[in-house]
Coordinates of N, CA, C and O in Angstrom, one line a residue:
R9 N -65.6 -43.0 64.1 CA -66.8 -43.6 64.6 C -66.4 -44.5 65.8 O -65.5 -45.4 65.6
A10 N -67.0 -44.4 66.9 CA -66.6 -45.2 68.0 C -67.2 -46.6 67.9 O -68.3 -46.8 67.3
K11 N -66.4 -47.6 68.3 CA -66.9 -49.0 68.3 C -67.9 -49.2 69.4 O -67.8 -48.7 70.5
Q12 N -68.9 -50.1 69.1 CA -69.9 -50.4 70.1 C -69.9 -51.9 70.3 O -69.9 -52.7 69.3
W13 N -70.0 -52.3 71.5 CA -70.1 -53.8 71.8 C -71.6 -54.1 71.7 O -72.5 -53.5 72.2
Y14 N -71.8 -55.3 71.0 CA -73.2 -55.8 71.0 C -73.5 -56.5 72.3 O -74.5 -56.2 73.0
Q15 N -72.6 -57.4 72.7 CA -72.7 -58.0 74.0 C -71.2 -58.3 74.4 O -70.4 -58.5 73.6
R16 N -71.0 -58.3 75.7 CA -69.7 -58.5 76.2 C -69.8 -59.6 77.3 O -70.7 -59.6 78.1
R17 N -68.9 -60.6 77.2 CA -68.8 -61.7 78.2 C -67.5 -61.6 78.9 O -66.5 -61.5 78.3
V18 N -67.5 -61.8 80.2 CA -66.3 -61.7 81.0 C -66.1 -63.0 81.7 O -66.9 -63.6 82.4
R19 N -64.8 -63.6 81.5 CA -64.5 -64.9 82.1 C -63.5 -64.7 83.2 O -63.2 -65.7 83.9
G20 N -63.0 -63.6 83.5 CA -62.0 -63.4 84.5 C -61.3 -62.1 84.4 O -61.5 -61.4 83.5
T21 N -60.4 -61.8 85.4 CA -59.7 -60.6 85.3 C -58.3 -60.7 84.7 O -57.7 -59.8 84.3
N22 N -57.8 -62.0 84.7 CA -56.4 -62.2 84.1 C -56.6 -62.5 82.6 O -57.5 -63.1 82.1
K23 N -55.5 -62.0 81.8 CA -55.5 -62.3 80.4 C -55.4 -63.8 80.2 O -54.8 -64.5 80.9
A24 N -56.0 -64.3 79.1 CA -55.9 -65.7 78.7 C -56.0 -65.8 77.2 O -56.6 -65.0 76.5
T25 N -55.4 -66.9 76.7 CA -55.5 -67.2 75.3 C -56.6 -68.1 75.1 O -56.7 -69.2 75.7
I26 N -57.6 -67.8 74.3 CA -58.8 -68.6 74.0 C -58.4 -69.7 73.1 O -57.8 -69.5 72.0
H27 N -58.8 -70.9 73.4 CA -58.5 -72.1 72.6 C -59.7 -72.4 71.7 O -59.5 -72.9 70.6
C28 N -60.9 -72.3 72.3 CA -62.1 -72.7 71.5 C -63.3 -71.9 71.9 O -63.4 -71.6 73.1
I29 N -64.1 -71.5 71.0 CA -65.4 -70.9 71.2 C -66.5 -71.7 70.5 O -66.3 -72.0 69.3
S30 N -67.6 -72.0 71.1 CA -68.6 -72.8 70.5 C -70.0 -72.3 70.9 O -70.2 -72.0 72.1
F31 N -70.9 -72.2 69.9 CA -72.3 -71.8 70.2 C -73.1 -73.0 70.3 O -72.9 -74.0 69.6
S32 N -74.1 -72.9 71.2 CA -75.1 -74.0 71.3 C -76.0 -74.0 70.1 O -76.0 -73.1 69.3
R33 N -76.7 -75.1 69.9 CA -77.6 -75.3 68.7 C -78.6 -74.1 68.5 O -78.8 -73.7 67.4
R34 N -79.1 -73.7 69.6 CA -80.1 -72.6 69.6 C -79.5 -71.2 69.8 O -80.2 -70.2 69.8
S35 N -78.1 -71.2 69.8 CA -77.4 -69.9 70.0 C -77.8 -69.2 71.3 O -77.6 -68.0 71.4
N36 N -78.2 -69.9 72.3 CA -78.5 -69.3 73.6 C -77.4 -69.4 74.6 O -77.4 -68.8 75.7
F37 N -76.4 -70.3 74.3 CA -75.2 -70.4 75.2 C -73.9 -70.4 74.4 O -73.9 -70.7 73.2
L38 N -72.9 -70.0 75.0 CA -71.6 -69.9 74.4 C -70.6 -70.7 75.3 O -70.6 -70.4 76.6
A39 N -69.8 -71.6 74.8 CA -68.7 -72.3 75.6 C -67.4 -71.8 75.2 O -67.1 -71.5 74.0
V40 N -66.5 -71.6 76.1 CA -65.1 -71.1 75.9 C -64.1 -71.8 76.7 O -64.3 -72.0 77.9
T41 N -63.1 -72.3 76.0 CA -61.9 -72.9 76.8 C -60.7 -72.0 76.5 O -60.6 -71.3 75.5
S42 N -59.8 -72.0 77.5 CA -58.6 -71.1 77.4 C -57.4 -71.8 78.1 O -57.6 -72.8 78.8
D43 N -56.3 -71.1 78.0 CA -55.1 -71.6 78.7 C -55.1 -71.3 80.2 O -54.1 -71.7 80.8
S44 N -56.2 -70.8 80.7 CA -56.3 -70.6 82.1 C -56.8 -71.9 82.8 O -57.2 -71.9 84.0
K45 N -56.9 -73.0 82.0 CA -57.4 -74.3 82.4 C -58.8 -74.3 82.9 O -59.2 -74.9 83.8
T46 N -59.7 -73.5 82.1 CA -61.1 -73.5 82.5 C -62.0 -73.6 81.2 O -61.6 -73.2 80.1
L47 N -63.2 -74.1 81.5 CA -64.2 -74.0 80.5 C -65.3 -73.1 81.1 O -65.7 -73.3 82.3
H48 N -65.7 -72.1 80.4 CA -66.8 -71.2 80.8 C -68.0 -71.4 79.9 O -67.9 -71.5 78.7
I49 N -69.2 -71.4 80.5 CA -70.4 -71.3 79.8 C -71.1 -70.0 80.0 O -71.3 -69.6 81.2
F50 N -71.5 -69.3 79.0 CA -72.1 -68.0 79.0 C -73.5 -68.1 78.5 O -73.7 -68.8 77.5
S51 N -74.5 -67.4 79.1 CA -75.8 -67.3 78.5 C -75.8 -66.1 77.6 O -75.2 -65.1 77.9
L52 N -76.4 -66.3 76.4 CA -76.5 -65.2 75.4 C -77.8 -64.5 75.5 O -78.2 -63.7 74.6
E53 N -78.6 -64.9 76.4 CA -79.9 -64.3 76.6 C -79.9 -63.2 77.7 O -79.2 -63.4 78.7
G54 N -80.5 -62.1 77.5 CA -80.6 -61.2 78.6 C -79.6 -60.1 78.6 O -79.4 -59.4 77.5
K55 N -78.8 -59.9 79.6 CA -77.9 -58.8 79.8 C -76.9 -58.6 78.7 O -76.5 -59.6 78.1
R56 N -76.5 -57.4 78.5 CA -75.5 -57.1 77.5 C -74.1 -57.4 77.9 O -73.2 -57.7 77.2
E57 N -73.9 -57.4 79.2 CA -72.6 -57.8 79.8 C -72.8 -58.8 80.9 O -73.6 -58.5 81.8
A58 N -72.2 -59.9 80.9 CA -72.5 -60.9 81.9 C -71.3 -61.8 82.1 O -70.5 -62.0 81.2
R59 N -71.2 -62.3 83.3 CA -70.2 -63.3 83.7 C -70.7 -64.7 83.3 O -71.9 -64.9 83.0
S60 N -69.8 -65.6 83.4 CA -70.2 -67.0 83.0 C -71.2 -67.5 84.0 O -71.2 -67.2 85.1
V61 N -72.2 -68.4 83.4 CA -73.2 -69.0 84.3 C -72.7 -70.3 84.9 O -73.3 -70.8 85.9
S62 N -71.6 -70.8 84.3 CA -71.0 -72.0 84.9 C -69.6 -72.1 84.4 O -69.2 -71.6 83.4
K63 N -68.7 -72.8 85.2 CA -67.4 -73.0 84.8 C -66.9 -74.3 85.4 O -67.4 -74.8 86.4
F64 N -65.8 -74.8 84.7 CA -65.3 -76.1 85.1 C -63.8 -76.0 85.0 O -63.2 -75.5 84.0
A65 N -63.0 -76.5 86.0 CA -61.6 -76.5 85.9 C -61.1 -77.7 85.1 O -61.4 -78.9 85.4
L66 N -60.4 -77.4 84.0 CA -59.8 -78.5 83.1 C -58.5 -79.0 83.7 O -57.8 -78.3 84.4
P67 N -58.2 -80.2 83.4 CA -57.0 -80.8 84.0 C -55.6 -80.3 83.4 O -54.6 -80.5 84.0
S68 N -55.7 -79.5 82.3 CA -54.5 -79.1 81.7 C -54.7 -77.8 81.0 O -55.8 -77.4 80.5
A69 N -53.6 -77.0 80.8 CA -53.6 -75.7 80.1 C -53.4 -76.0 78.6 O -53.4 -75.1 77.8
L70 N -53.2 -77.3 78.2 CA -53.0 -77.6 76.8 C -54.3 -77.2 76.0 O -55.4 -77.2 76.6
P71 N -54.1 -76.8 74.8 CA -55.3 -76.5 74.0 C -56.4 -77.6 74.0 O -56.0 -78.8 74.0
S72 N -57.6 -77.2 74.0 CA -58.7 -78.1 74.0 C -59.8 -77.6 73.2 O -60.0 -76.4 73.0
L73 N -60.6 -78.5 72.6 CA -61.8 -78.1 71.8 C -63.0 -78.3 72.6 O -63.1 -79.2 73.5
C74 N -64.1 -77.5 72.3 CA -65.3 -77.7 73.0 C -66.5 -77.6 72.1 O -66.4 -77.0 71.0
C75 N -67.5 -78.3 72.4 CA -68.8 -78.3 71.6 C -69.9 -78.7 72.5 O -69.7 -79.3 73.5
F76 N -71.1 -78.2 72.1 CA -72.3 -78.6 72.9 C -72.7 -80.0 72.5 O -72.7 -80.4 71.3
G77 N -73.2 -80.7 73.5 CA -73.7 -82.1 73.2 C -75.1 -82.0 72.7 O -75.8 -81.0 72.6
T78 N -75.7 -83.2 72.3 CA -77.0 -83.2 71.8 C -78.1 -83.1 72.8 O -79.2 -82.8 72.5
E79 N -77.7 -83.4 74.1 CA -78.6 -83.2 75.2 C -78.5 -81.8 75.8 O -77.5 -81.2 75.7
E80 N -79.7 -81.3 76.3 CA -79.7 -80.0 76.8 C -78.7 -79.8 77.9 O -78.5 -80.7 78.8
R81 N -78.0 -78.7 78.0 CA -77.0 -78.3 79.0 C -75.9 -79.3 79.2 O -75.4 -79.6 80.3
T82 N -75.4 -79.9 78.0 CA -74.2 -80.7 78.0 C -73.2 -80.1 77.1 O -73.5 -79.4 76.1
V83 N -71.9 -80.3 77.4 CA -70.8 -79.8 76.6 C -69.7 -80.9 76.6 O -69.6 -81.6 77.6
I84 N -69.1 -81.0 75.5 CA -68.0 -82.0 75.3 C -66.7 -81.2 75.2 O -66.6 -80.2 74.5
V85 N -65.6 -81.7 75.9 CA -64.3 -81.1 75.8 C -63.3 -82.2 75.4 O -63.3 -83.2 76.0
I86 N -62.6 -81.9 74.4 CA -61.5 -82.8 73.9 C -60.2 -82.1 74.1 O -59.9 -81.1 73.4
G87 N -59.4 -82.6 75.0 CA -58.1 -82.0 75.3 C -57.0 -82.6 74.4 O -57.0 -83.7 74.0
Q88 N -56.0 -81.7 74.1 CA -54.8 -82.1 73.3 C -54.1 -83.3 74.0 O -53.4 -84.1 73.4
G89 N -54.2 -83.4 75.3 CA -53.6 -84.5 76.0 C -54.3 -85.8 75.9 O -53.9 -86.8 76.5
G90 N -55.3 -85.9 75.1 CA -56.0 -87.1 74.8 C -57.2 -87.4 75.7 O -57.6 -88.6 75.8
M91 N -57.8 -86.5 76.3 CA -58.9 -86.7 77.2 C -60.2 -86.2 76.6 O -60.3 -85.1 76.2
Y92 N -61.2 -87.1 76.6 CA -62.6 -86.7 76.3 C -63.4 -86.6 77.6 O -63.4 -87.4 78.4
T93 N -64.1 -85.4 77.7 CA -64.9 -85.2 78.9 C -66.3 -84.7 78.5 O -66.4 -83.7 77.7
K94 N -67.3 -85.3 79.0 CA -68.7 -84.8 78.8 C -69.2 -84.3 80.1 O -69.1 -84.9 81.2
L95 N -69.6 -83.0 80.1 CA -70.0 -82.3 81.3 C -71.5 -81.8 81.1 O -72.0 -81.6 80.0
R96 N -72.1 -81.7 82.3 CA -73.5 -81.2 82.3 C -73.6 -80.1 83.4 O -72.9 -80.3 84.5
W97 N -74.3 -79.0 83.2 CA -74.5 -78.0 84.2 C -76.0 -77.8 84.5 O -76.9 -78.1 83.7
N98 N -76.3 -77.4 85.7 CA -77.7 -77.2 86.1 C -78.1 -75.7 86.2 O -77.2 -74.9 86.0
D99 N -79.3 -75.4 86.7 CA -79.7 -74.0 86.8 C -79.0 -73.2 87.8 O -78.9 -72.0 87.8
K100 N -78.3 -73.9 88.8 CA -77.5 -73.2 89.8 C -76.1 -72.9 89.3 O -75.3 -72.3 90.0
G101 N -75.8 -73.4 88.1 CA -74.4 -73.2 87.6 C -73.4 -74.3 88.0 O -72.3 -74.2 87.6
E102 N -73.9 -75.3 88.7 CA -73.0 -76.4 89.1 C -72.8 -77.3 87.9 O -73.7 -77.7 87.2
M103 N -71.5 -77.6 87.6 CA -71.1 -78.4 86.5 C -70.5 -79.7 87.0 O -69.7 -79.7 88.0
Y104 N -70.8 -80.8 86.4 CA -70.2 -82.1 86.8 C -70.0 -83.0 85.6 O -70.6 -82.8 84.6
K105 N -69.0 -83.9 85.8 CA -68.7 -84.8 84.8 C -69.7 -85.9 84.6 O -70.1 -86.5 85.6
E106 N -70.1 -86.2 83.4 CA -71.0 -87.3 83.1 C -70.2 -88.5 82.6 O -70.5 -89.6 82.8
D107 N -69.1 -88.2 81.9 CA -68.2 -89.2 81.3 C -66.8 -88.6 81.1 O -66.7 -87.4 80.8
Q108 N -65.8 -89.5 81.2 CA -64.5 -89.1 80.9 C -63.7 -90.3 80.5 O -63.7 -91.3 81.1
T109 N -63.0 -90.1 79.4 CA -62.2 -91.2 78.8 C -60.9 -90.7 78.2 O -60.9 -89.7 77.5
K110 N -59.9 -91.4 78.5 CA -58.6 -91.1 77.9 C -58.5 -91.9 76.6 O -58.5 -93.1 76.6
F111 N -58.5 -91.2 75.5 CA -58.6 -91.9 74.2 C -57.3 -92.0 73.5 O -57.1 -92.6 72.5
L112 N -56.3 -91.3 74.0 CA -55.0 -91.3 73.4 C -53.9 -91.4 74.4 O -53.8 -90.6 75.4
L113 N -53.1 -92.4 74.3 CA -52.0 -92.6 75.3 C -50.7 -92.2 74.6 O -50.3 -92.7 73.6
M114 N -50.0 -91.2 75.2 CA -48.7 -90.8 74.7 C -47.6 -91.6 75.3 O -47.5 -91.7 76.5
T115 N -46.8 -92.3 74.4 CA -45.7 -93.1 74.9 C -44.5 -92.7 74.1 O -44.5 -92.3 73.0
E116 N -43.3 -92.9 74.8 CA -42.1 -92.7 74.1 C -41.7 -94.1 73.5 O -41.8 -95.1 74.1
T117 N -41.1 -94.0 72.2 CA -40.7 -95.3 71.6 C -39.2 -95.1 71.2 O -38.7 -94.1 70.9
D118 N -38.5 -96.2 71.3 CA -37.1 -96.3 70.8 C -37.1 -96.6 69.4 O -37.7 -97.6 68.9
D119 N -36.4 -95.8 68.6 CA -36.3 -96.0 67.2 C -35.0 -96.7 66.8 O -34.0 -96.5 67.4

């Protein structure tokens, strides 16, 4: 029996390792971070195959977690490098930072 795709989402043409996948509260959006240093937002409404509706360049290819914020069209990214970033996107797909904080400082210590 042949496999059938329910829905397919395309984030680019190069292979990437996915670090995090998160569904919005109403399951109408999907957020994905990967080692290609990007966050992609996909709409889960409408077409069976679609490209991201918004994307944002992350500062590092280090693994990062993503989740949707409590406010509409917001997403939070926490990077392994210690960076918290809150982002918002609009109907045009433009994404911008609302907040960014370095919460973990990595230092070398002498033992």
